[in-house]
Short mmCIF file of C-alpha atoms and ligand atoms in Angstrom, two decimals:
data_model
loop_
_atom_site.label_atom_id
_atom_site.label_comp_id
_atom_site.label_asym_id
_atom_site.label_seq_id
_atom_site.Cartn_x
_atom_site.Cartn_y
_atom_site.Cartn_z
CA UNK X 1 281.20 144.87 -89.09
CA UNK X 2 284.72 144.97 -90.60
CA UNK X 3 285.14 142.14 -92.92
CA UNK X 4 287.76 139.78 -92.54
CA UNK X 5 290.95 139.85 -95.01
CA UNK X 6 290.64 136.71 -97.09
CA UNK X 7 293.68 136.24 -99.65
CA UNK X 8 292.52 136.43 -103.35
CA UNK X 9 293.11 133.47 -104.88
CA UNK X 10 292.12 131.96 -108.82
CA UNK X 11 289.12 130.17 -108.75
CA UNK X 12 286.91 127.87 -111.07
CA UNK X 13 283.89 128.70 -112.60
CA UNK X 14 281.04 127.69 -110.63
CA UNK X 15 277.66 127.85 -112.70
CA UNK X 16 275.54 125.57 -111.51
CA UNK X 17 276.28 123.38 -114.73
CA UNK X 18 278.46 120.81 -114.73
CA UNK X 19 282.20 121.74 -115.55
CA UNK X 20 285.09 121.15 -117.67
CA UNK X 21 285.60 118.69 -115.11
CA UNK X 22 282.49 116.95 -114.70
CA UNK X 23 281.50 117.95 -111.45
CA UNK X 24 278.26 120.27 -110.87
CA UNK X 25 278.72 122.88 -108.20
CA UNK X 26 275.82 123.73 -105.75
CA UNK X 27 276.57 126.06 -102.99
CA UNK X 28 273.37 126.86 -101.84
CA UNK X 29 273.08 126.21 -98.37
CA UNK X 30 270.72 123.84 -96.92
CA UNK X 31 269.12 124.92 -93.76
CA UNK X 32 267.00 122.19 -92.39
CA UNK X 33 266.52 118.81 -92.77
CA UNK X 34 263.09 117.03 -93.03
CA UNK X 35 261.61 120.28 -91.85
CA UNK X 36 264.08 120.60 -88.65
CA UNK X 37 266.58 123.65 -88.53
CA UNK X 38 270.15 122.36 -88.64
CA UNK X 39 271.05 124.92 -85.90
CA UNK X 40 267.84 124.23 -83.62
CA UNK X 41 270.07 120.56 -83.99
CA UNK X 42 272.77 121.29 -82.76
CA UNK X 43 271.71 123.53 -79.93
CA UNK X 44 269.95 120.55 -79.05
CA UNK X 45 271.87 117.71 -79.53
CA UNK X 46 275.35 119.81 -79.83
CA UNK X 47 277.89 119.41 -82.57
CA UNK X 48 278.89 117.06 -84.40
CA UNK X 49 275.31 115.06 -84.48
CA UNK X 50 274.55 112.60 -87.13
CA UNK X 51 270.60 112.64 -88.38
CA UNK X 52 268.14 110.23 -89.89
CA UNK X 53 264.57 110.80 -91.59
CA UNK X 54 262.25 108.49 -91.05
CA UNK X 55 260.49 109.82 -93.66
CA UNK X 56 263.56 109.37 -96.46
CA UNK X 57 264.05 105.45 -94.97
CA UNK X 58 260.19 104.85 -95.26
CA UNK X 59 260.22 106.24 -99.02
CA UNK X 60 263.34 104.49 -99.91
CA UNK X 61 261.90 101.20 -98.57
CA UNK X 62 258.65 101.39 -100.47
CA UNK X 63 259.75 102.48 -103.74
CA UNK X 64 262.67 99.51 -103.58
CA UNK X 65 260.00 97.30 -102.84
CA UNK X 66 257.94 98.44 -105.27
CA UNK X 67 260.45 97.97 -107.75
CA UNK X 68 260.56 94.67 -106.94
CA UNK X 69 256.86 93.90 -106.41
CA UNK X 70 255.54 95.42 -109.55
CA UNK X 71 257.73 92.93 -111.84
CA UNK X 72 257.65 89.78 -109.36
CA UNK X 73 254.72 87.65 -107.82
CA UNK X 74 256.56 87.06 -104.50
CA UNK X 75 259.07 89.70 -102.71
CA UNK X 76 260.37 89.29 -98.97
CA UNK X 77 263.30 91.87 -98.13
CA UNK X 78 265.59 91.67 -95.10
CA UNK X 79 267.11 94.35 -93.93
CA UNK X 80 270.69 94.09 -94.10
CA UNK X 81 271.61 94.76 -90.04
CA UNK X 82 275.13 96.02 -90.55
CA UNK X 83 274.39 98.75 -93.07
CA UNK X 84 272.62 100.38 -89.45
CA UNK X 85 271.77 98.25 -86.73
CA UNK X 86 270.69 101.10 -84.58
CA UNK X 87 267.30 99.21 -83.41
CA UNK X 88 265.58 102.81 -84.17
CA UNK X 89 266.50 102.05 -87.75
CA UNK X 90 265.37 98.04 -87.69
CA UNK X 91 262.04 98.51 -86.21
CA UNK X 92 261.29 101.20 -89.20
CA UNK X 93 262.35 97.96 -91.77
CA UNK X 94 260.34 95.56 -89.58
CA UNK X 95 257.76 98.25 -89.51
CA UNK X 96 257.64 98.36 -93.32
CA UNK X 97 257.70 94.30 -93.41
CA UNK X 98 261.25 93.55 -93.69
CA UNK X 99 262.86 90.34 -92.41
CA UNK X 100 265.90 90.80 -90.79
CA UNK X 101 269.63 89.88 -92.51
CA UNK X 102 272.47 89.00 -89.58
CA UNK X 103 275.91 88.04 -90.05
CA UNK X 104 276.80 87.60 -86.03
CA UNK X 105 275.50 86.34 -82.90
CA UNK X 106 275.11 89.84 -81.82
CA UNK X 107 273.43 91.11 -84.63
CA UNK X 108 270.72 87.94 -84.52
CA UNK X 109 270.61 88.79 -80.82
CA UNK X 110 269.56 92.34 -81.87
CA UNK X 111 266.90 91.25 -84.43
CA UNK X 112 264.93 88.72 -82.05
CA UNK X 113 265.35 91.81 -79.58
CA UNK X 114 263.57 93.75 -82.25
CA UNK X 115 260.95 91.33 -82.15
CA UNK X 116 261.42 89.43 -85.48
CA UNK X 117 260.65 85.90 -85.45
CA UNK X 118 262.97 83.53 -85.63
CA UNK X 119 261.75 82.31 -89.04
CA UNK X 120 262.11 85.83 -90.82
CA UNK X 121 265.70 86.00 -89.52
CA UNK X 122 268.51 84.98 -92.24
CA UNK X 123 271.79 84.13 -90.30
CA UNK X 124 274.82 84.78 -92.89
CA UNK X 125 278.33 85.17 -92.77
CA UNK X 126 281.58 82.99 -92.15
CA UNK X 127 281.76 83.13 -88.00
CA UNK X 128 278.77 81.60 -86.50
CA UNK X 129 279.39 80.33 -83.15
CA UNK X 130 277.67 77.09 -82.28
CA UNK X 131 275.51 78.76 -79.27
CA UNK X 132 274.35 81.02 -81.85
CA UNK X 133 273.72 78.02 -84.72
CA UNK X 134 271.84 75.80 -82.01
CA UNK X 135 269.60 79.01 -81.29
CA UNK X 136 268.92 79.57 -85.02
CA UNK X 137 268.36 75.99 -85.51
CA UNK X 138 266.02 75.99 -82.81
CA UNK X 139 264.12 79.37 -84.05
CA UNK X 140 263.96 77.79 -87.24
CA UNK X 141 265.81 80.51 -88.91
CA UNK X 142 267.55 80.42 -92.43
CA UNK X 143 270.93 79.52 -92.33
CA UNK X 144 272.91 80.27 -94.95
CA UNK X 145 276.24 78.30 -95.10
CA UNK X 146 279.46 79.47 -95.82
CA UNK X 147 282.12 76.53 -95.86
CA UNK X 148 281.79 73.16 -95.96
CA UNK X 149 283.20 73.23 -91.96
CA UNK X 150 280.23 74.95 -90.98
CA UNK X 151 278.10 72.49 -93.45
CA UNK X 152 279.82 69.44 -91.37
CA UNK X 153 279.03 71.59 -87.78
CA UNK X 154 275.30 71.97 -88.32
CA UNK X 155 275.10 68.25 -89.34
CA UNK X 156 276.84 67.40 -85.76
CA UNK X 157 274.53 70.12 -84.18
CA UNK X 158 271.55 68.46 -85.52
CA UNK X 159 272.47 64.76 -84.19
CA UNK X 160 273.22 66.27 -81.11
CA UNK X 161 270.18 67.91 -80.38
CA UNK X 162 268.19 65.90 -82.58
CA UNK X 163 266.27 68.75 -84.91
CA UNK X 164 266.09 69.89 -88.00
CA UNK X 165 268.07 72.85 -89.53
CA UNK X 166 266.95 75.06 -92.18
CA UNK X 167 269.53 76.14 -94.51
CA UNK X 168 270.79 77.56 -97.79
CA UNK X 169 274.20 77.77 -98.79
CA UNK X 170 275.83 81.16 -99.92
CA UNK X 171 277.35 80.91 -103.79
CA UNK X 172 279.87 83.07 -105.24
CA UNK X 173 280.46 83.15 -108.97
CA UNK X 174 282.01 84.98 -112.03
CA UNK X 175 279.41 87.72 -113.07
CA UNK X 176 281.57 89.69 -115.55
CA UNK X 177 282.56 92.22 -112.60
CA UNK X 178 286.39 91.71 -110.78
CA UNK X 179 287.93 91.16 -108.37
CA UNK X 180 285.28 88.26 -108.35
CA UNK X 181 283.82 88.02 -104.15
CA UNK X 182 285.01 84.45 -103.87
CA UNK X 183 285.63 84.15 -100.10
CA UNK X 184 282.43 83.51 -99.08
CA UNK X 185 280.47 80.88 -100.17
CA UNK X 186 280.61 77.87 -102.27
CA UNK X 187 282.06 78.48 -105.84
CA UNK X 188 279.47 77.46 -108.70
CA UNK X 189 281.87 77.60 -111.82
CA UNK X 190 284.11 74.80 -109.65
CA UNK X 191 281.30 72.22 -108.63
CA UNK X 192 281.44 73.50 -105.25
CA UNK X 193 278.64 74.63 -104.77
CA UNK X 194 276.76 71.82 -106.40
CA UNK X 195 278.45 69.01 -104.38
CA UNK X 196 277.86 71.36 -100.68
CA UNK X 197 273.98 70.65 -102.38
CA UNK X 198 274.13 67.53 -102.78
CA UNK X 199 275.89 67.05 -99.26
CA UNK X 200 273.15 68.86 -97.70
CA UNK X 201 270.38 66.89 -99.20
CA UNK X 202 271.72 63.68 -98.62
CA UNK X 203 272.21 64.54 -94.77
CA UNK X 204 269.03 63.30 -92.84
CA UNK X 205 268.23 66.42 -90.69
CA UNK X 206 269.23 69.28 -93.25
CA UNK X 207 266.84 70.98 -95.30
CA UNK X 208 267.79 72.99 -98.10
CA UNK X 209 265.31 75.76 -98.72
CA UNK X 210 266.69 78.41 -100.38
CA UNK X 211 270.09 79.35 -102.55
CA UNK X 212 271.88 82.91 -101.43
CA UNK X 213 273.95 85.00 -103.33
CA UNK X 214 275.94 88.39 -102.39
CA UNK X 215 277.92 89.33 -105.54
CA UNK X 216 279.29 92.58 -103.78
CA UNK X 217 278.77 96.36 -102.55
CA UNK X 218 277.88 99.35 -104.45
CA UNK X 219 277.21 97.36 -108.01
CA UNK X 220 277.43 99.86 -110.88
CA UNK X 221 276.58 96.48 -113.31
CA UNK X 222 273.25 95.46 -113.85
CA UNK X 223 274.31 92.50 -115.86
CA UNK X 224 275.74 91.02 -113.01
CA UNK X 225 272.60 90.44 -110.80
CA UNK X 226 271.22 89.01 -114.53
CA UNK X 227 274.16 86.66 -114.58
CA UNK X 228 273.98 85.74 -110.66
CA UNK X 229 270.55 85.38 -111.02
CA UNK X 230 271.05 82.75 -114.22
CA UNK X 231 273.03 81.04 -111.96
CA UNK X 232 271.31 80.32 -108.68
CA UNK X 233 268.10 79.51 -111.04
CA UNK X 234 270.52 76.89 -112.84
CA UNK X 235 271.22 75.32 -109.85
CA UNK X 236 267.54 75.58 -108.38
CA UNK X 237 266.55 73.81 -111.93
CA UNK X 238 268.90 71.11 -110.42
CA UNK X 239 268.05 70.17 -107.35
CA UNK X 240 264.08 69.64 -108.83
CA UNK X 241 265.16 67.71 -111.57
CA UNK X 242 268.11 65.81 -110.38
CA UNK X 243 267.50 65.73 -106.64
CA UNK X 244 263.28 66.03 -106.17
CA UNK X 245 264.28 69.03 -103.79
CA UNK X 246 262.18 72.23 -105.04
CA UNK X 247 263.86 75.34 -103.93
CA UNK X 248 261.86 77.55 -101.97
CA UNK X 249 263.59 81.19 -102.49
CA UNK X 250 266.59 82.71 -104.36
CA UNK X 251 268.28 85.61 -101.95
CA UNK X 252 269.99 87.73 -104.42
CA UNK X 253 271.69 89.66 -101.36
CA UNK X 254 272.13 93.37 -101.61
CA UNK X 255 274.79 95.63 -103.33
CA UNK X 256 272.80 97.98 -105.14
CA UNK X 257 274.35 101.46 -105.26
CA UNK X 258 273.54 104.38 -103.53
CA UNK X 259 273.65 108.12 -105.20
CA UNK X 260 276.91 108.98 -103.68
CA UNK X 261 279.87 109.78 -105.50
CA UNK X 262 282.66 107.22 -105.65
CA UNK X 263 286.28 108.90 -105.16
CA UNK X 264 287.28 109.88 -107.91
CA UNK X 265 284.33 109.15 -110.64
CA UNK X 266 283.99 111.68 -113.56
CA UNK X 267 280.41 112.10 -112.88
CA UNK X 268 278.28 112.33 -109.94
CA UNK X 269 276.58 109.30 -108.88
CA UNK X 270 273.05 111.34 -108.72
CA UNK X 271 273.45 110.65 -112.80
CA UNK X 272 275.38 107.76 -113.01
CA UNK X 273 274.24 104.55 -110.54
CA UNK X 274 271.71 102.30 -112.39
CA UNK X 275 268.01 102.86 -110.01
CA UNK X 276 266.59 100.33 -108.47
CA UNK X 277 263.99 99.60 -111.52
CA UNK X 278 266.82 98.60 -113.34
CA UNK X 279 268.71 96.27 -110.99
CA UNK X 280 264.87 94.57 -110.39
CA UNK X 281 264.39 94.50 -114.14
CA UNK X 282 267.45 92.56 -114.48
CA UNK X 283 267.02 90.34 -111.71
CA UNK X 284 263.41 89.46 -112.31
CA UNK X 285 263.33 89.34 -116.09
CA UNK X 286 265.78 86.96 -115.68
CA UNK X 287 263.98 84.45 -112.91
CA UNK X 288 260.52 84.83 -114.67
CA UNK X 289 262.29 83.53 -118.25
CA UNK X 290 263.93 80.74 -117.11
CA UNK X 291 261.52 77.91 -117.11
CA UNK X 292 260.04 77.62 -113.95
CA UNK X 293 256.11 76.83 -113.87
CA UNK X 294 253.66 79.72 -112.32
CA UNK X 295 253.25 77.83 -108.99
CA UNK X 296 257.05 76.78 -108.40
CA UNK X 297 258.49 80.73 -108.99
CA UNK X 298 260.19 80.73 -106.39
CA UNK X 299 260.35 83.59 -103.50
CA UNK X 300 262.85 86.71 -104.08
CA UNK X 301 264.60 87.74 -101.26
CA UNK X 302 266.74 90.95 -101.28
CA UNK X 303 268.97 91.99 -98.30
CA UNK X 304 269.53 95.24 -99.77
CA UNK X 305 271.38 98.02 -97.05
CA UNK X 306 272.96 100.93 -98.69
CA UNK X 307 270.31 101.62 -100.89
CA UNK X 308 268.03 101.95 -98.99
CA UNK X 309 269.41 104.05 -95.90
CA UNK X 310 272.60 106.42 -96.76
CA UNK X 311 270.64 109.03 -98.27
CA UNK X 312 268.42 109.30 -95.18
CA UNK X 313 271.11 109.86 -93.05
CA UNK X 314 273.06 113.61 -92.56
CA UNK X 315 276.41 114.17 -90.36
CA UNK X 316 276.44 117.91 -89.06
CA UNK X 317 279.15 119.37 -88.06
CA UNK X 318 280.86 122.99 -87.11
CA UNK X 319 283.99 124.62 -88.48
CA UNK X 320 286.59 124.65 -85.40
CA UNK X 321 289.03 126.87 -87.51
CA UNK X 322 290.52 127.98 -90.71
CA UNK X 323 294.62 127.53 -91.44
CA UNK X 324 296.42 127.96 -94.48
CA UNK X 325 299.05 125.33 -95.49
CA UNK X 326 302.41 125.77 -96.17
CA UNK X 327 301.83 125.29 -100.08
CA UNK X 328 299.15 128.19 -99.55
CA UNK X 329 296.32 126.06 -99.66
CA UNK X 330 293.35 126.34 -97.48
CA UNK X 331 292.44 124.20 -94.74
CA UNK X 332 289.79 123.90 -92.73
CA UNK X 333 289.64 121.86 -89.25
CA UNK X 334 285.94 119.87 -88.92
CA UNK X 335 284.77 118.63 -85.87
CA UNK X 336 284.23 115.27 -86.98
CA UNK X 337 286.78 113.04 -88.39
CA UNK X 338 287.12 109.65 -90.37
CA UNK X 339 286.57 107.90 -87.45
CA UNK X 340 282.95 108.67 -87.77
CA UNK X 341 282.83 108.75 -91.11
CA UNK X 342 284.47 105.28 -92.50
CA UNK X 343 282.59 106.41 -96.18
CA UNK X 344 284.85 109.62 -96.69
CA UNK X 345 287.08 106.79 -97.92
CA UNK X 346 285.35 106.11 -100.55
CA UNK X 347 282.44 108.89 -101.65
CA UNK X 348 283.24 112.26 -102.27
CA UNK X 349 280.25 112.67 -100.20
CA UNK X 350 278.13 116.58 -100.98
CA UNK X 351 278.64 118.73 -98.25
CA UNK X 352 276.61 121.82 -97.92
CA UNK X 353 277.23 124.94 -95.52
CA UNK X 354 274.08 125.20 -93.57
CA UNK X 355 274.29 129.30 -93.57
CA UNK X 356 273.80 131.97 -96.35
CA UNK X 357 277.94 132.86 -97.01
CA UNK X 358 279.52 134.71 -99.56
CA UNK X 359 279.92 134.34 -103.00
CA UNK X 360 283.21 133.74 -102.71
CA UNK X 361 284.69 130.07 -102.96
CA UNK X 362 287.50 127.84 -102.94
CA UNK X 363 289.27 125.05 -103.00
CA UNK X 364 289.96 123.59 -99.54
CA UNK X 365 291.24 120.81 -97.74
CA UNK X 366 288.77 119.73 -94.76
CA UNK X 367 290.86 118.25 -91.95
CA UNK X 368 289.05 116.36 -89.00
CA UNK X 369 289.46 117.03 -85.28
CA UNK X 370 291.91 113.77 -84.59
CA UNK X 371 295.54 114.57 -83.85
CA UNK X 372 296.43 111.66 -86.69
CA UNK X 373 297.54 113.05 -90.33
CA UNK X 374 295.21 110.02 -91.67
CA UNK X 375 292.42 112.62 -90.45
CA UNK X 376 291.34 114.09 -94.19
CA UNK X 377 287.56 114.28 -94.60
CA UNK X 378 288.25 115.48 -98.13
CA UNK X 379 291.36 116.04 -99.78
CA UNK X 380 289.74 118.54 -101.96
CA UNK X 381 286.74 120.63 -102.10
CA UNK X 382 285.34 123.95 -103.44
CA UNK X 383 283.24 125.91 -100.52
CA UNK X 384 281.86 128.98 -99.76
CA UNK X 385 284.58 130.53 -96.63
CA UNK X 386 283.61 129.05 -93.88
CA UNK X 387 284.18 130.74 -90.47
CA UNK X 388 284.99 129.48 -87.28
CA UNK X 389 281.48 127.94 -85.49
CA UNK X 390 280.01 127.95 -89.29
CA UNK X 391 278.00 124.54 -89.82
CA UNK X 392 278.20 121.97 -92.65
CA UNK X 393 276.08 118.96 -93.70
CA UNK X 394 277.55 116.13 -94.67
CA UNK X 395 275.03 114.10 -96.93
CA UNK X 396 274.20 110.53 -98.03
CA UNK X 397 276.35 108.87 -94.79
CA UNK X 398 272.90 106.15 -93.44
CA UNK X 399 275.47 103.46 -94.73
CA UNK X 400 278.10 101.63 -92.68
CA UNK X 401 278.92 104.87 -90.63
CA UNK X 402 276.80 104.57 -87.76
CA UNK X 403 278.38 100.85 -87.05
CA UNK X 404 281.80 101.30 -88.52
CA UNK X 405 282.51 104.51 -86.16
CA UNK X 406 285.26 103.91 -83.66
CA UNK X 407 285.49 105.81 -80.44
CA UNK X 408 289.09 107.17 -81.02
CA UNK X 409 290.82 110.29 -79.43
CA UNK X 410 286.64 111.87 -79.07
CA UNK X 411 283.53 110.17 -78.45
CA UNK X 412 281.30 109.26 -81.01
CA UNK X 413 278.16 111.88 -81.15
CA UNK X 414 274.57 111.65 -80.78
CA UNK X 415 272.42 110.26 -83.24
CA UNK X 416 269.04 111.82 -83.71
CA UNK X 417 265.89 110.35 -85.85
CA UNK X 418 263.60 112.69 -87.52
CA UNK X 419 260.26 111.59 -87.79
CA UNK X 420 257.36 111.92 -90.30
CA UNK X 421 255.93 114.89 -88.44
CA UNK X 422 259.57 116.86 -87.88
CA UNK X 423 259.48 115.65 -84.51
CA UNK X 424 263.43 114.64 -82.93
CA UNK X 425 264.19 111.71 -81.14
CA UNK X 426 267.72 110.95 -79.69
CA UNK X 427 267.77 107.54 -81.11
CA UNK X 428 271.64 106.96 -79.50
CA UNK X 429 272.96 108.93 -76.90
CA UNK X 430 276.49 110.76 -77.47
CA UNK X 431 279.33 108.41 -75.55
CA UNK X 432 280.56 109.69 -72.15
CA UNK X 433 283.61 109.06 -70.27
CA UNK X 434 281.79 106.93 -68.12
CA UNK X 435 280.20 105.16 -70.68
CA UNK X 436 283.76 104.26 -72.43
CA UNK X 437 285.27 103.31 -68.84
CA UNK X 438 282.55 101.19 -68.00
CA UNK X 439 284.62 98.10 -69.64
CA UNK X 440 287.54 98.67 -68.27
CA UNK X 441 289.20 96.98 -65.08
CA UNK X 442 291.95 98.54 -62.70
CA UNK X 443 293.67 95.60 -61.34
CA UNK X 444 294.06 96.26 -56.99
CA UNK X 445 297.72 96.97 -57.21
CA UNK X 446 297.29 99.98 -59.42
CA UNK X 447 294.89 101.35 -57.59
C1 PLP U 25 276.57 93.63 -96.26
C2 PLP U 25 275.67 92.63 -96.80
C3 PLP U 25 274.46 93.02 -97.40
C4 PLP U 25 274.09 94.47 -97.66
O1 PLP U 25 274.93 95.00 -98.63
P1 PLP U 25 274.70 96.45 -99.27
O2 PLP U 25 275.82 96.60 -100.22
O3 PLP U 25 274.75 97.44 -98.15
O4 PLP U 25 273.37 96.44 -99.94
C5 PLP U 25 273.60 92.02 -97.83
N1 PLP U 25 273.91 90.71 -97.68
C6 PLP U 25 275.06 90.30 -97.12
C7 PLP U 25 275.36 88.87 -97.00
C8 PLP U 25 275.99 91.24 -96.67
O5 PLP U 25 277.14 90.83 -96.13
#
């Protein structure tokens, strides 16, 4: 077969080491995932389709909670239900013994669909509706509070209905890393948080059983869970000694890093993001030191999402065709966009051809299918030349994708799980044009 013409063009050096520019090339393609054939996938489940492994979320989960478990007497996760609330996804956490983290009505309507009890489900977030607070109260589920207005609500609730809630209250601090995540919660450095405490204790059908933190997304400090944790234990100290009210758990929330590669970082975050041992070294060294007795350590609860999904999850996708730019650059048009993958704006995520292809390689800009100049997967990035119909992997995108996507201009694709014995499930279906007019209403008199 006659080769195509390809102009010649001055490339970099691609050993396999890292670079002059601190970026390690790999062009070897990968070919399956968790022993399924990319292109058996997409004959299948057609093009683009976004993948999970089962087996990747179980090992993630374990060796986080090992982590944990190893260094600390008492360890309750709860998965985190907008990282991937794909009920596929939650029953593998619930599976593993997860609790279940919700910051809407919907979402804690998903988790008690999921079967968790109402006791293992942690309601946060700043928009609770009251339908969804009575239920919670009434499930006896952990509530964390945001704002004092939702402090005074729950107070009402419980007069009105005459029960009990259970609750924590959400605390944002300094922890040495800025901007410092001071919209939700009560603020510790300010007294805030200590008076919404002492509010909550005094009121008759409020109990305070836990204190919650959530110090941000994608930490790359340690230190800061070691100063967050200082903190909640500070004010746990507190409430025995000043107001007779033992704390039951500190929630540390999530935040931990996955191994993508933030936007422009130096290095890649394979050998840069602290592991898991280390954010559960700082977080427990620092609980167990503090002064509390054997018996009154109390529970750990981590609400960890990123971490523990985005590298199980794959987007694959096909090459629709190859253009070059007016500067001379090389494009290539994708047939997925940024409006299913939200974390193109922030990872330079890898992205591997899923066929042998030449040796040759270079720098290209990969556009997505959307008619919207916005539509850059990657503003940069050396490949292999990929044709027309060629497939790609997209890696590390478990995280945020799957419920950040927005149906815009196409429909967002299937999503297929992988399980421990290579076995496919369609886990959601790809959207239809019946399925997106379903909603929608023609009034009579344009009809
Ligand atoms: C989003 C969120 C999490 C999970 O955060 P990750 O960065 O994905 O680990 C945990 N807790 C709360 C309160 C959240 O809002």
């Amino acid at each position: 077969m006659k080769q195509k013409y390809e102009r010649p063009s001055i490339k970099k050096m691609n050993t396999g080491f890292m670079n002059k520019f601190g970026t390690r090339t790999d062009f070897d393609p990968v070919k399956e995932i968790s022993g399924v054939s990319i292109k058996s996938l997409i004959a299948d489940y057609g093009s683009p389709v976004f993948v999970l492994s089962e087996k990747q979320i179980r090992k993630n989960y374990q060796s986080a909670a090992r982590s944990f478990k190893t260094r600390y007497p008492k360890v309750q996760f709860a998965w985190s239900y907008k990282t991937n609330y794909l009920n596929a996804v939650c029953k593998i956490f619930h599976q593993e013994g997860s609790w279940a983290e919700v910051v809407s009505g919907f979402e804690y309507h998903k988790a008690l669909g999921n079967g968790v009890a109402g006791n293992q489900i942690i309601f946060n977030g700043p928009d609770k509706k009251e339908a969804d607070l009575i239920l919670a109260i009434e499930n006896h589920s952990s509530i964390h509070i945001d704002h004092f207005d939702e402090l005074y609500q729950i107070i009402r609730i419980c007069e009105q209905i005459d029960k009990k809630a259970k609750v924590a209250i959400r605390v944002n601090f300094d922890t040495g890393t800025y901007p410092i995540w001071d919209r939700f919660g009560f603020n510790y450095e300010n007294g805030q948080a200590w008076t919404a405490i002492n509010k909550i204790i005094s009121a008759k059908n409020l109990v305070l059983t836990g204190l919650h933190c959530h110090i941000g997304t994608f930490m790359l400090s340690t230190s800061a869970y070691a100063v967050a944790a200082n903190k909640l234990c500070e004010l746990a100290m507190r409430c025995k000694v000043e107001l007779q009210n033992p704390i039951q758990y500190l929630d540390l929330g999530g935040g931990f890093p996955s191994t993508n590669t933030l936007k422009g970082a130096y290095l890649p975050g394979v050998d840069t993001v602290p592991s898991v041992e280390e954010f559960a070294d700082a977080i427990t060294n620092t609980i167990l030191s503090f002064g509390f007795t054997a018996d009154e350590l109390p529970l750990l609860i981590l609400e960890c999402g990123r971490v523990l999904i985005d590298d199980a999850g794959y987007l694959i996708g096909s090459v629709v065709a190859n253009k070059r730019l007016s500067d001379g650059r090389r494009a290539t048009i994708m047939d997925f966009g940024i409006n299913i993958l939200f974390t193109s704006n922030w990872y330079d995520h890898k992205i591997s051809v899923a066929q042998e292809a030449g040796q040759y390689t270079e720098d290209t800009v990969l556009f997505g299918p959307l008619c919207m100049n916005v539509d850059v997967v990657r503003e940069s990035i050396t490949l292999p030349l990929l044709e027309p119909k060629d497939n790609v992997v997209v890696h590390k995108v478990g995280a945020y994708n799957m419920t950040q996507w927005m149906q815009f201009i196409n429909m967002r694709p299937a999503v297929v799980l992988i399980d421990q014995n290579a076995k496919c499930h369609l886990i959601r279906k790809p959207e239809t044009l019946e399925y997106l007019e379903m909603m929608e209403q023609l009034p009579d008199y344009l009809k």
